[in-house]
PDB file of C-alpha atoms in Angstrom:
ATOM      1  CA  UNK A 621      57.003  12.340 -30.269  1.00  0.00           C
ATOM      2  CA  UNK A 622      56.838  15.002 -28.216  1.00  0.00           C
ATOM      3  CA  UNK A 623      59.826  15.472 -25.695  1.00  0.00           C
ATOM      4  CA  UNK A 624      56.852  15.494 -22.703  1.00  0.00           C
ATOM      5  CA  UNK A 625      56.098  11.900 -23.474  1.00  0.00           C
ATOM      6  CA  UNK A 626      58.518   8.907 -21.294  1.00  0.00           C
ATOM      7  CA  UNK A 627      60.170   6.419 -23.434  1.00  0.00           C
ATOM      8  CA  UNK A 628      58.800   3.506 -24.700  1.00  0.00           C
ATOM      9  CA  UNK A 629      59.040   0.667 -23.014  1.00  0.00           C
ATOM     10  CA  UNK A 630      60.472  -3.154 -24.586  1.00  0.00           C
ATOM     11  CA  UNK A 631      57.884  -4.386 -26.425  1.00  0.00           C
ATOM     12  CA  UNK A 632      55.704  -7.461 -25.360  1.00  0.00           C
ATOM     13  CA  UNK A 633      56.502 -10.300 -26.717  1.00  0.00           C
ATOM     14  CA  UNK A 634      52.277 -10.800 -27.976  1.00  0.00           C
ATOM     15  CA  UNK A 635      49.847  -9.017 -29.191  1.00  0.00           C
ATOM     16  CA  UNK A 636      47.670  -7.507 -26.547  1.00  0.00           C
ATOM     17  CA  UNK A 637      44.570  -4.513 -26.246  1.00  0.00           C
ATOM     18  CA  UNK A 638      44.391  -1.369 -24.417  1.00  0.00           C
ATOM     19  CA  UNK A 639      40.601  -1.615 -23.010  1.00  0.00           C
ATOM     20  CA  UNK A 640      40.157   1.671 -22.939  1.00  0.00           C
ATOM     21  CA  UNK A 641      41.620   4.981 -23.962  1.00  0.00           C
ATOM     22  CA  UNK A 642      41.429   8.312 -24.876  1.00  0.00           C
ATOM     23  CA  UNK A 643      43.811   8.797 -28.211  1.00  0.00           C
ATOM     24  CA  UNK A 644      41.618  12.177 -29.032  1.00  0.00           C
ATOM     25  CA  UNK A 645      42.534  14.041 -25.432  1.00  0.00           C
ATOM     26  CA  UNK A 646      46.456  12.430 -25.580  1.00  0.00           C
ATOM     27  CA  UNK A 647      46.378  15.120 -28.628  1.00  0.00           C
ATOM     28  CA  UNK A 648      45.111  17.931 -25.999  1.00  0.00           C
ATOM     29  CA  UNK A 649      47.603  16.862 -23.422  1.00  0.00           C
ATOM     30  CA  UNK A 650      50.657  16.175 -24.852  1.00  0.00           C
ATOM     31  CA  UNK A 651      50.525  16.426 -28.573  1.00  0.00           C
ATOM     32  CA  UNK A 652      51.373  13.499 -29.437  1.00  0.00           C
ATOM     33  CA  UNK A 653      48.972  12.848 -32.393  1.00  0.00           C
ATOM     34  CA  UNK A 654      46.376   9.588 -32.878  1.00  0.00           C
ATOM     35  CA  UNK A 655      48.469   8.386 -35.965  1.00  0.00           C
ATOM     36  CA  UNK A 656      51.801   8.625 -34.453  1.00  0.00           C
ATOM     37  CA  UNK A 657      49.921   7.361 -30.737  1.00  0.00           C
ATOM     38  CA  UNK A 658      49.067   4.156 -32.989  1.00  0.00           C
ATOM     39  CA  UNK A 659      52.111   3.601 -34.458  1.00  0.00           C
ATOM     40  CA  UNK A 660      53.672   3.787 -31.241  1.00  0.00           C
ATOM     41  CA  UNK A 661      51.670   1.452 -29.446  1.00  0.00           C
ATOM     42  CA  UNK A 662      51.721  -1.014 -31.939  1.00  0.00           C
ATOM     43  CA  UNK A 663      55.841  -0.698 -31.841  1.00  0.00           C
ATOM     44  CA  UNK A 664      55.776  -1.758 -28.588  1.00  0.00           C
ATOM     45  CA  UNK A 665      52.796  -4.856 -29.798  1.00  0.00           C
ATOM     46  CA  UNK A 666      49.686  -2.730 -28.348  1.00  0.00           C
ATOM     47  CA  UNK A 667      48.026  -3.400 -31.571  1.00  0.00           C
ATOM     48  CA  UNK A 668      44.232  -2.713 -30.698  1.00  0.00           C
ATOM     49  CA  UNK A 669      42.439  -0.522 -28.667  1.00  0.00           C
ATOM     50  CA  UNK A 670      38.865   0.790 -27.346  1.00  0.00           C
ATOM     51  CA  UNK A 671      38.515   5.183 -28.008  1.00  0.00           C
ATOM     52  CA  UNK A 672      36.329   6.273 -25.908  1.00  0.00           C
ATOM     53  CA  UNK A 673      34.007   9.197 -26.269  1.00  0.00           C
ATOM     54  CA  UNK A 674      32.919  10.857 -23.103  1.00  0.00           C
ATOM     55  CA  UNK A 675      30.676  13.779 -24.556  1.00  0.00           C
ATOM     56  CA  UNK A 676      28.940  13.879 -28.118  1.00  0.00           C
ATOM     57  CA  UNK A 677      31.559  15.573 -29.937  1.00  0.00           C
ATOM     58  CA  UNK A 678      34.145  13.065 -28.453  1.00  0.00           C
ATOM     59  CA  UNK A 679      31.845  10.404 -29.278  1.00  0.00           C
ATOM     60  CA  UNK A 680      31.999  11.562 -33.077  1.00  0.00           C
ATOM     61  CA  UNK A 681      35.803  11.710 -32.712  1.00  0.00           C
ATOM     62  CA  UNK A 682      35.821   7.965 -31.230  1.00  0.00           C
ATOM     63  CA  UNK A 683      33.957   6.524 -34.230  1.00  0.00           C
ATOM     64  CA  UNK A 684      35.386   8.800 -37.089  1.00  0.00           C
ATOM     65  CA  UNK A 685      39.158   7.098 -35.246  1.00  0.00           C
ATOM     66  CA  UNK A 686      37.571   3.696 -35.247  1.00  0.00           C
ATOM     67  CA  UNK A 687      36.300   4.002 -39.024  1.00  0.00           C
ATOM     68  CA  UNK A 688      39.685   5.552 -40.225  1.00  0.00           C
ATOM     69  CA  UNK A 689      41.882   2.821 -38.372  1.00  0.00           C
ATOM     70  CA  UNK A 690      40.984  -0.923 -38.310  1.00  0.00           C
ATOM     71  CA  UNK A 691      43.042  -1.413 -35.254  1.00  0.00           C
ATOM     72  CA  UNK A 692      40.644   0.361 -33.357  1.00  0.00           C
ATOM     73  CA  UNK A 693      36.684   0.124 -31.617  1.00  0.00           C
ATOM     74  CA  UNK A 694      34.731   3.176 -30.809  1.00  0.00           C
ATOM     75  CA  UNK A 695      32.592   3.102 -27.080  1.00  0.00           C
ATOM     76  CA  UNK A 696      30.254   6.263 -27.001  1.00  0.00           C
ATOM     77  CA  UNK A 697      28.688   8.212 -24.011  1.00  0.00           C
ATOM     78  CA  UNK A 698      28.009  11.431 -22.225  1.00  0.00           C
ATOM     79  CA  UNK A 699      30.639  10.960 -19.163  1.00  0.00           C
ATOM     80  CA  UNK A 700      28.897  10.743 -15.728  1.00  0.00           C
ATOM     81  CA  UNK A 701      30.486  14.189 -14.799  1.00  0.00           C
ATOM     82  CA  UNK A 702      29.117  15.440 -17.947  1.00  0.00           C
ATOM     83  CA  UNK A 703      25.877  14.380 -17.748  1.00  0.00           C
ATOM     84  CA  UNK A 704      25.774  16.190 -14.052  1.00  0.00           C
ATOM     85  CA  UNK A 705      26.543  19.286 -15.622  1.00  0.00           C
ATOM     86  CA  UNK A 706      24.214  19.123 -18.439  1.00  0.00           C
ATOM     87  CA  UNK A 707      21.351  20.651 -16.590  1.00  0.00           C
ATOM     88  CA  UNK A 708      18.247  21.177 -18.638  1.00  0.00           C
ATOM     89  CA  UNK A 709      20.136  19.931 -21.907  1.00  0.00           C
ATOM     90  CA  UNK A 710      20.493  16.791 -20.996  1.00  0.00           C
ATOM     91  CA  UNK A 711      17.579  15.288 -22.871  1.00  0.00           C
ATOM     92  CA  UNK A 712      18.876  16.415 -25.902  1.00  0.00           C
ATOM     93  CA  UNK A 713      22.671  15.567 -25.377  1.00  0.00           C
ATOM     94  CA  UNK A 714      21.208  12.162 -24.838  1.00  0.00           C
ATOM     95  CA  UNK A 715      18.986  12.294 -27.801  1.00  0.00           C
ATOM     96  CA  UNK A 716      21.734  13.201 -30.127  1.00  0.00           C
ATOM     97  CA  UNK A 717      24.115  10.987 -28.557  1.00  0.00           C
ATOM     98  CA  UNK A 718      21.900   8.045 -29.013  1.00  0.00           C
ATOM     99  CA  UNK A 719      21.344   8.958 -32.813  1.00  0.00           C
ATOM    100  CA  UNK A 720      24.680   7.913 -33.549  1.00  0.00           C
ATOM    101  CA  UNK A 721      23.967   4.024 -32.459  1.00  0.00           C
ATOM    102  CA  UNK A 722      23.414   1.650 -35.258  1.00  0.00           C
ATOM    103  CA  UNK A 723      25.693   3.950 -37.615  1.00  0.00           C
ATOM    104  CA  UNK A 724      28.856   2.400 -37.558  1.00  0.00           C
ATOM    105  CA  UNK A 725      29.383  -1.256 -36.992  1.00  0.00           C
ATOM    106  CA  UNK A 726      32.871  -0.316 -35.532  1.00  0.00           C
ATOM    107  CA  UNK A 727      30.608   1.515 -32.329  1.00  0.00           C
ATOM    108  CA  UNK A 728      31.090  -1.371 -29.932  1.00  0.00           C
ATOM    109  CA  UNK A 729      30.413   0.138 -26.496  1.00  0.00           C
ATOM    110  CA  UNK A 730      28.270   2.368 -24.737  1.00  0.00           C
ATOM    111  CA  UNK A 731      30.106   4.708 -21.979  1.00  0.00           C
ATOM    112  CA  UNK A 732      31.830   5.485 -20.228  1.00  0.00           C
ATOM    113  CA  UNK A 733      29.005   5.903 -18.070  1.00  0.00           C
ATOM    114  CA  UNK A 734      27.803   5.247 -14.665  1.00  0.00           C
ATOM    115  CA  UNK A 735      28.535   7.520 -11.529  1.00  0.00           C
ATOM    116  CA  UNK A 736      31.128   9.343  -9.793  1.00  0.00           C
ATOM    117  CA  UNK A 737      30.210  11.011  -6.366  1.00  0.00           C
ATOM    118  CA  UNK A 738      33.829  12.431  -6.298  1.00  0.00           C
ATOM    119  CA  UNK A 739      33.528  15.562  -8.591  1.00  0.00           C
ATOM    120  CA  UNK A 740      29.680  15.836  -8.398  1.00  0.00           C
ATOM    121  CA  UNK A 741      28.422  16.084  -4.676  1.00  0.00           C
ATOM    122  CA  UNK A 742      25.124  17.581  -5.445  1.00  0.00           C
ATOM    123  CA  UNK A 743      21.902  15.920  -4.901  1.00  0.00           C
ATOM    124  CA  UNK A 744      20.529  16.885  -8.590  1.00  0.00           C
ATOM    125  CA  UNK A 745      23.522  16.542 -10.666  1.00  0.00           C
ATOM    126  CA  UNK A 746      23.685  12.616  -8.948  1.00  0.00           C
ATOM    127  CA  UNK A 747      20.210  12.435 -10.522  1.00  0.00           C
ATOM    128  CA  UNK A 748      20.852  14.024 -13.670  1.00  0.00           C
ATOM    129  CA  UNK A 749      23.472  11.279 -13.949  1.00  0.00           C
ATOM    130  CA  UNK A 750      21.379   8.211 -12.678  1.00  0.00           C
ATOM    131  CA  UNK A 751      19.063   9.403 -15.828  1.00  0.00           C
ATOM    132  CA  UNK A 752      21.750   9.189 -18.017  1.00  0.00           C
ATOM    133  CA  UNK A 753      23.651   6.019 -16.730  1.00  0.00           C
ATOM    134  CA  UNK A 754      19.730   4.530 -17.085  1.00  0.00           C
ATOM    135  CA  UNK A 755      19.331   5.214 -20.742  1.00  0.00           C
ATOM    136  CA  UNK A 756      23.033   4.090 -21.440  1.00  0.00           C
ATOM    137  CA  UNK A 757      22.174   0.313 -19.888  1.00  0.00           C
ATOM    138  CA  UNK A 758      19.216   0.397 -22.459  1.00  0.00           C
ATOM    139  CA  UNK A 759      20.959   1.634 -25.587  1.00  0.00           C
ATOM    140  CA  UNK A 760      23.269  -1.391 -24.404  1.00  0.00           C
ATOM    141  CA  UNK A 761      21.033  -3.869 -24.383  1.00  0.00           C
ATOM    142  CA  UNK A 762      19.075  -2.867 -27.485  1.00  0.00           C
ATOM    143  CA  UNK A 763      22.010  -2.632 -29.581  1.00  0.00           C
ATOM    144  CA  UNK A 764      24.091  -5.656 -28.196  1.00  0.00           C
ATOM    145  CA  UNK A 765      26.524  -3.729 -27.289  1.00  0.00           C
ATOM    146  CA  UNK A 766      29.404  -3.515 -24.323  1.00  0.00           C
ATOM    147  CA  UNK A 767      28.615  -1.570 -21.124  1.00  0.00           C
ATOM    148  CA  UNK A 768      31.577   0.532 -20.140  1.00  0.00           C
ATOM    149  CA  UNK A 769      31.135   1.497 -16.625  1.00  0.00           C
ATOM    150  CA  UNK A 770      32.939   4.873 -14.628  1.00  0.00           C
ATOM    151  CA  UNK A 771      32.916   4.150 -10.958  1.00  0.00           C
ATOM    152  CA  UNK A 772      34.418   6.249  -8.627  1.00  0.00           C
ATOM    153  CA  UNK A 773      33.139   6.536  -4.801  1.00  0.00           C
ATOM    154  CA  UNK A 774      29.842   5.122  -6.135  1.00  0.00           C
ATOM    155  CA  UNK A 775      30.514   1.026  -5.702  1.00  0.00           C
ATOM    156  CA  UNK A 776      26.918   0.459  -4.318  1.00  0.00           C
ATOM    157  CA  UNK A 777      24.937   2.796  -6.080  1.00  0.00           C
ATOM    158  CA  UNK A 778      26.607   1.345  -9.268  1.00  0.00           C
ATOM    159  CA  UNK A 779      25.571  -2.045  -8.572  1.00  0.00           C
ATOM    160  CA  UNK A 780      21.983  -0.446  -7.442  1.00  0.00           C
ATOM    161  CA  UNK A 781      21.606   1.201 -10.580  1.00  0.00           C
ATOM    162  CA  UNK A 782      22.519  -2.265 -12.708  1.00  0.00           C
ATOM    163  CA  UNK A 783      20.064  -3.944 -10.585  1.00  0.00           C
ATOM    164  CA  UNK A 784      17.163  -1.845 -10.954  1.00  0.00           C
ATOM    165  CA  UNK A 785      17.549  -1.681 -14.691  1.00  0.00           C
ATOM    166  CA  UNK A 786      18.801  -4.975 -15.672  1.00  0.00           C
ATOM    167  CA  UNK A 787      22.505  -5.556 -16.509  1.00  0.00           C
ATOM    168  CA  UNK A 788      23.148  -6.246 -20.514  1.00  0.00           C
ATOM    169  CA  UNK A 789      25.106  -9.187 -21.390  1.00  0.00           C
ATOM    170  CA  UNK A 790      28.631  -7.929 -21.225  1.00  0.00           C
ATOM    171  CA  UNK A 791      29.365  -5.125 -18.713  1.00  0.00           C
ATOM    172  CA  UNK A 792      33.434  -3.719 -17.977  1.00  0.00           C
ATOM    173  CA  UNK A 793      34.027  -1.748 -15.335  1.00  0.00           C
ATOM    174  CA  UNK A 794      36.377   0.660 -16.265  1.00  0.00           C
ATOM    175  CA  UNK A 795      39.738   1.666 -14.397  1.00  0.00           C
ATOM    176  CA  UNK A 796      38.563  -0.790 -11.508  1.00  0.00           C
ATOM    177  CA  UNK A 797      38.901   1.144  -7.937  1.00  0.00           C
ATOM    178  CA  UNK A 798      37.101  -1.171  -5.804  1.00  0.00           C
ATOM    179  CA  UNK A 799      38.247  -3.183  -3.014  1.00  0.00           C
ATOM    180  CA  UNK A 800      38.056  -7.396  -3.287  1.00  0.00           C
ATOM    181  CA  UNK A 801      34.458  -6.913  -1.772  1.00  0.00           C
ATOM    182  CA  UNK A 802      33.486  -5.055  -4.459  1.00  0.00           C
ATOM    183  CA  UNK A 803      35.107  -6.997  -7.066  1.00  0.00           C
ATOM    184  CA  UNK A 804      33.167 -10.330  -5.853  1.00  0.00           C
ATOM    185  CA  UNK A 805      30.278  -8.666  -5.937  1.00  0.00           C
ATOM    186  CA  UNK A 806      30.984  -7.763  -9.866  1.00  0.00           C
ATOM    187  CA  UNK A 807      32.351 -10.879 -10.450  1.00  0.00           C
ATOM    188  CA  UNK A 808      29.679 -13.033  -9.496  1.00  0.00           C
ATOM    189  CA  UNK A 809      27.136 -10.734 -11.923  1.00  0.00           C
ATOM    190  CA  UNK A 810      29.617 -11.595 -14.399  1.00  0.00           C
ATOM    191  CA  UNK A 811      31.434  -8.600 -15.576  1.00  0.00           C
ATOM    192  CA  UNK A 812      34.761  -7.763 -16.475  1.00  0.00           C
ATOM    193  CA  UNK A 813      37.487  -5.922 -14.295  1.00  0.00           C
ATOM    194  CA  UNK A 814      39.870  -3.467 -16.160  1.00  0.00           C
ATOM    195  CA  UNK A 815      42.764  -2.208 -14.589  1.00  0.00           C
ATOM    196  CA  UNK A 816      44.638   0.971 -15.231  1.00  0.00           C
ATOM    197  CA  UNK A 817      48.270   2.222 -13.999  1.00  0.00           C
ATOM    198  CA  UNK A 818      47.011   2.873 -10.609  1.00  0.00           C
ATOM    199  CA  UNK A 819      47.402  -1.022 -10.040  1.00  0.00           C
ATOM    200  CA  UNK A 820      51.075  -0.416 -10.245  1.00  0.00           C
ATOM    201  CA  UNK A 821      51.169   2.433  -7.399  1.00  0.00           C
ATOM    202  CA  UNK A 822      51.998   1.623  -4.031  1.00  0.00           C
ATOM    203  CA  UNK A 823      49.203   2.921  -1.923  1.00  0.00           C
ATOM    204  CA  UNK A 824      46.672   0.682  -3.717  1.00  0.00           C
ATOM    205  CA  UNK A 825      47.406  -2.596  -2.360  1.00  0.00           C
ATOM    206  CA  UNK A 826      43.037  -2.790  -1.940  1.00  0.00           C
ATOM    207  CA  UNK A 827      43.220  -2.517  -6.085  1.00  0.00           C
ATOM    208  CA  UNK A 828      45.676  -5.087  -5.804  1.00  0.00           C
ATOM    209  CA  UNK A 829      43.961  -8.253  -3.621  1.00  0.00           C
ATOM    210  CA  UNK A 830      40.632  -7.108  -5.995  1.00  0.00           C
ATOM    211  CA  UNK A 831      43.231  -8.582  -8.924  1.00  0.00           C
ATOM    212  CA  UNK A 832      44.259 -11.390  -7.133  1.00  0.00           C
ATOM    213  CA  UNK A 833      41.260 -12.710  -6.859  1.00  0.00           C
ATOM    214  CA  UNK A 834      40.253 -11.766 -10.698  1.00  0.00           C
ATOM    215  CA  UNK A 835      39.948 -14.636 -12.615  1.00  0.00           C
ATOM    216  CA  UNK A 836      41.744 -14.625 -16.053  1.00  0.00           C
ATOM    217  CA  UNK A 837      38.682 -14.605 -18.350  1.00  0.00           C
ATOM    218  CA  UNK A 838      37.553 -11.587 -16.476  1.00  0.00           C
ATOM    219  CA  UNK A 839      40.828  -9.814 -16.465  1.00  0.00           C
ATOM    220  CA  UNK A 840      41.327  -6.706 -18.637  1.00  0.00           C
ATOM    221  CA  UNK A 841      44.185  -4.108 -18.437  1.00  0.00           C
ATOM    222  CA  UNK A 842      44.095  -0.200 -20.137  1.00  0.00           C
ATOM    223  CA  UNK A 843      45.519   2.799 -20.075  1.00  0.00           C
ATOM    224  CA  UNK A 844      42.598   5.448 -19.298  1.00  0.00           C
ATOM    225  CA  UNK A 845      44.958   7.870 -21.316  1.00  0.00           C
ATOM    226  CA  UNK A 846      46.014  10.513 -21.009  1.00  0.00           C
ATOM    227  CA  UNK A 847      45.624  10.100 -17.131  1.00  0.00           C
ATOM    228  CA  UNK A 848      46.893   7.497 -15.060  1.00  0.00           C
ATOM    229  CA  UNK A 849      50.268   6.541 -16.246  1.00  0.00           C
ATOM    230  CA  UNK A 850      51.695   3.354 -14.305  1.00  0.00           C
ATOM    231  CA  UNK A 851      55.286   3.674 -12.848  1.00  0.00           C
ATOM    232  CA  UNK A 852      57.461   4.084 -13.324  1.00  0.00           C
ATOM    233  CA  UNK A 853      56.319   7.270 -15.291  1.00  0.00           C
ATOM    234  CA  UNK A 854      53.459   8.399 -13.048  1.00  0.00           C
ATOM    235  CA  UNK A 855      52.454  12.173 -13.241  1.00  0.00           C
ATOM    236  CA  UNK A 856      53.727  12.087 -17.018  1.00  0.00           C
ATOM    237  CA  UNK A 857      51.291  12.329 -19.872  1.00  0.00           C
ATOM    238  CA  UNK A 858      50.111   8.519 -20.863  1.00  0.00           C
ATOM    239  CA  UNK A 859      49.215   6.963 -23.990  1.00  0.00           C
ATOM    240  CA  UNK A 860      48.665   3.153 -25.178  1.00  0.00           C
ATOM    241  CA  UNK A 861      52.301   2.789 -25.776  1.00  0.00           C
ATOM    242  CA  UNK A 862      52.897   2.515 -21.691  1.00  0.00           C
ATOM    243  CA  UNK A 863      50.563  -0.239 -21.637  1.00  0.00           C
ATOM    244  CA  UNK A 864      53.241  -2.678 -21.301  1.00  0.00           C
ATOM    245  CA  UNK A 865      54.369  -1.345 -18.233  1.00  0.00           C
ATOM    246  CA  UNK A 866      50.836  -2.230 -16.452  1.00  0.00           C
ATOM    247  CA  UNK A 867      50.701  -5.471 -18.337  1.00  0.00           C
ATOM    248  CA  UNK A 868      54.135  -6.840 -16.990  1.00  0.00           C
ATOM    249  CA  UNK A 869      53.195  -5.405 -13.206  1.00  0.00           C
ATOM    250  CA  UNK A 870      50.076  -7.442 -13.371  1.00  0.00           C
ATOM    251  CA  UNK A 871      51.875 -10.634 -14.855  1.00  0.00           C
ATOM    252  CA  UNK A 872      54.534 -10.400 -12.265  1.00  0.00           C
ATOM    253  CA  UNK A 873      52.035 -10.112  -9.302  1.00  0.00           C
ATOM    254  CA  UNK A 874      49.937 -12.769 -10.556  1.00  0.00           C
ATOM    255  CA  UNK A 875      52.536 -14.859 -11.339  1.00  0.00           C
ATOM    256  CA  UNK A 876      51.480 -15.244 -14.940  1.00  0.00           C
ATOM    257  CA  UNK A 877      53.596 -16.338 -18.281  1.00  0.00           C
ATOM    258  CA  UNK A 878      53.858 -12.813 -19.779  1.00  0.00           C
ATOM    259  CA  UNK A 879      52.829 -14.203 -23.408  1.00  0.00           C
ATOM    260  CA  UNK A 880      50.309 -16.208 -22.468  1.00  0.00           C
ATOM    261  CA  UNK A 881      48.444 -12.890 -20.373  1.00  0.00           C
ATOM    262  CA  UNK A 882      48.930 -10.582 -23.843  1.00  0.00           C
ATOM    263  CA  UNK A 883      47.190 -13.070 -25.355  1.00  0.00           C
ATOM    264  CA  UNK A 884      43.921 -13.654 -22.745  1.00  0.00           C
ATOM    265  CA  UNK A 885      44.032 -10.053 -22.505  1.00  0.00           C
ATOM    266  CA  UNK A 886      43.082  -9.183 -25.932  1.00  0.00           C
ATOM    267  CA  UNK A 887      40.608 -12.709 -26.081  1.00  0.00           C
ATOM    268  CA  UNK A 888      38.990 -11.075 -23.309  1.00  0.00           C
ATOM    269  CA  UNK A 889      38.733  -7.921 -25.314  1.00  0.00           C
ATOM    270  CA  UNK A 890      37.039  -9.675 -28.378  1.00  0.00           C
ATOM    271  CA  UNK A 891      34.871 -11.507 -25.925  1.00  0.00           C
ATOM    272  CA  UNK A 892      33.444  -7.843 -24.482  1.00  0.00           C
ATOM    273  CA  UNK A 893      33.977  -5.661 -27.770  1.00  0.00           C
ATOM    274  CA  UNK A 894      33.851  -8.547 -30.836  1.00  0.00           C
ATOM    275  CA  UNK A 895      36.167  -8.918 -33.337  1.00  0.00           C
ATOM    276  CA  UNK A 896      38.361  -6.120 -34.621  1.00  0.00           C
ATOM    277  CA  UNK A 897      38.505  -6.769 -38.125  1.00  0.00           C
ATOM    278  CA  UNK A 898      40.999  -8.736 -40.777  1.00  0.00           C
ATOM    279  CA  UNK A 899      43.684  -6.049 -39.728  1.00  0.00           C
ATOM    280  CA  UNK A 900      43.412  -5.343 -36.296  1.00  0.00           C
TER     281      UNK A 900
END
């Protein structure tokens, strides 16, 4: 493991999921590979996890992981920021991308995908992402498949967006940032809240009452890896193996028996993803 990467922490005492990760950019950022990134995870009893693919080549990466390791699900997309950037090749990113649904029965989500008003501020890369967050909801709901959601500065347009196009059955939104406004307003449409290391930071007691008032069988936690690493390791590289960390914050501030949340965290994950397989 590579001398950048924290310690691991004790291991929770259940199995549990990371909802959401990016095993193929830990590689890029601290070089700790996907095999030994598994093995480390599950060491600590992080035994599944959701790769996600934020471009087409990533999205590639995410199901050739998935197909290689049983312990892991593949989610596909062109990233919000991606899509913005895509200018005229955008129609064909999103042709390509959607070739690859249908291949695999170990693809279980579409996205990330949604919008994010922090890095693009510009009236036609919003659209170019609308476009692409709009043919992500349909490849959802044709396929069956999980809606993985990036919000960030975009609550109501988000919601605007799902509303206009029609929400498929099973939506997460990703690395929650929303206030306990925003999180009724998901909750009562029914979707799931995943939380990230941010929960554990101490500016974000907003992030915090939107948990509080998450009910268990919408709860899911994740590391967003590389980025986002919970205390008390912030600013270090992240990978599924800090998962715990989050998990025990959230059990703590809830209240919860720390067995019994491992184990409606990954039911929760089946519920939104399916089934991993016999070994995973």
């Amino acid at each position: 493991m590579s001398q950048q990467l924290p310690a691991s922490p004790e291991p929770l005492p259940a199995p549990t999921t990371d909802a959401h990760t990016h095993a193929g950019s830990v590689v890029e950022y601290s070089g700790l590979t996907e095999a030994d990134a598994l093995a480390a995870a599950a060491a600590v009893n992080v035994t599944r996890l959701v790769e996600v693919g934020t471009d087409v080549a990533s999205s590639r990466a995410a199901v050739a992981l998935a197909e290689a390791y049983p312990q892991v699900v593949a989610s596909v997309a062109i990233h919000p920021n991606d899509a913005a950037r895509a200018g005229a090749d955008l129609p064909a990113q999103l042709a390509e991308l959607e070739s690859l649904l249908g291949t695999s029965d170990r693809i279980r989500g579409v996205g990330e995908t949604g919008l994010d008003y922090f890095r693009t501020t510009d009236a036609e890369g919003r659209g170019r992402q609308r476009e692409a967050f709009a043919a992500h909801i349909a490849w959802a709901k044709a396929h069956d498949l999980a809606l993985v959601i990036h919000d960030r500065d975009a609550h109501a347009d988000v919601l605007d967006v799902l509303t206009a196009e029609g929400s498929p059955q099973r939506v997460q939104l990703h690395c929650f940032s929303g206030d306990a406004d925003f999180a009724r307003a998901c909750l009562d449409r029914g979707y799931y809240l995943s939380f990230p290391g941010t929960i554990t930071f101490k500016a974000n007691e907003a992030l915090r009452e939107a948990l509080d008032l998450t009910p268990d069988d919408r709860l899911l936690v994740e590391t967003d890896a590389p980025y986002l690493t919970p205390l008390p390791h912030r600013g270090k590289p992240n990978s599924s193996y800090l998962l715990p960390h989050t998990v025990r914050f959230i059990a703590e501030r809830r209240g919860a028996d720390l067995t019994e949340l491992c184990r409606t965290l990954a039911d929760n994950a089946s519920a939104l993803f399916g089934e991993w397989g016999e070994d995973g």
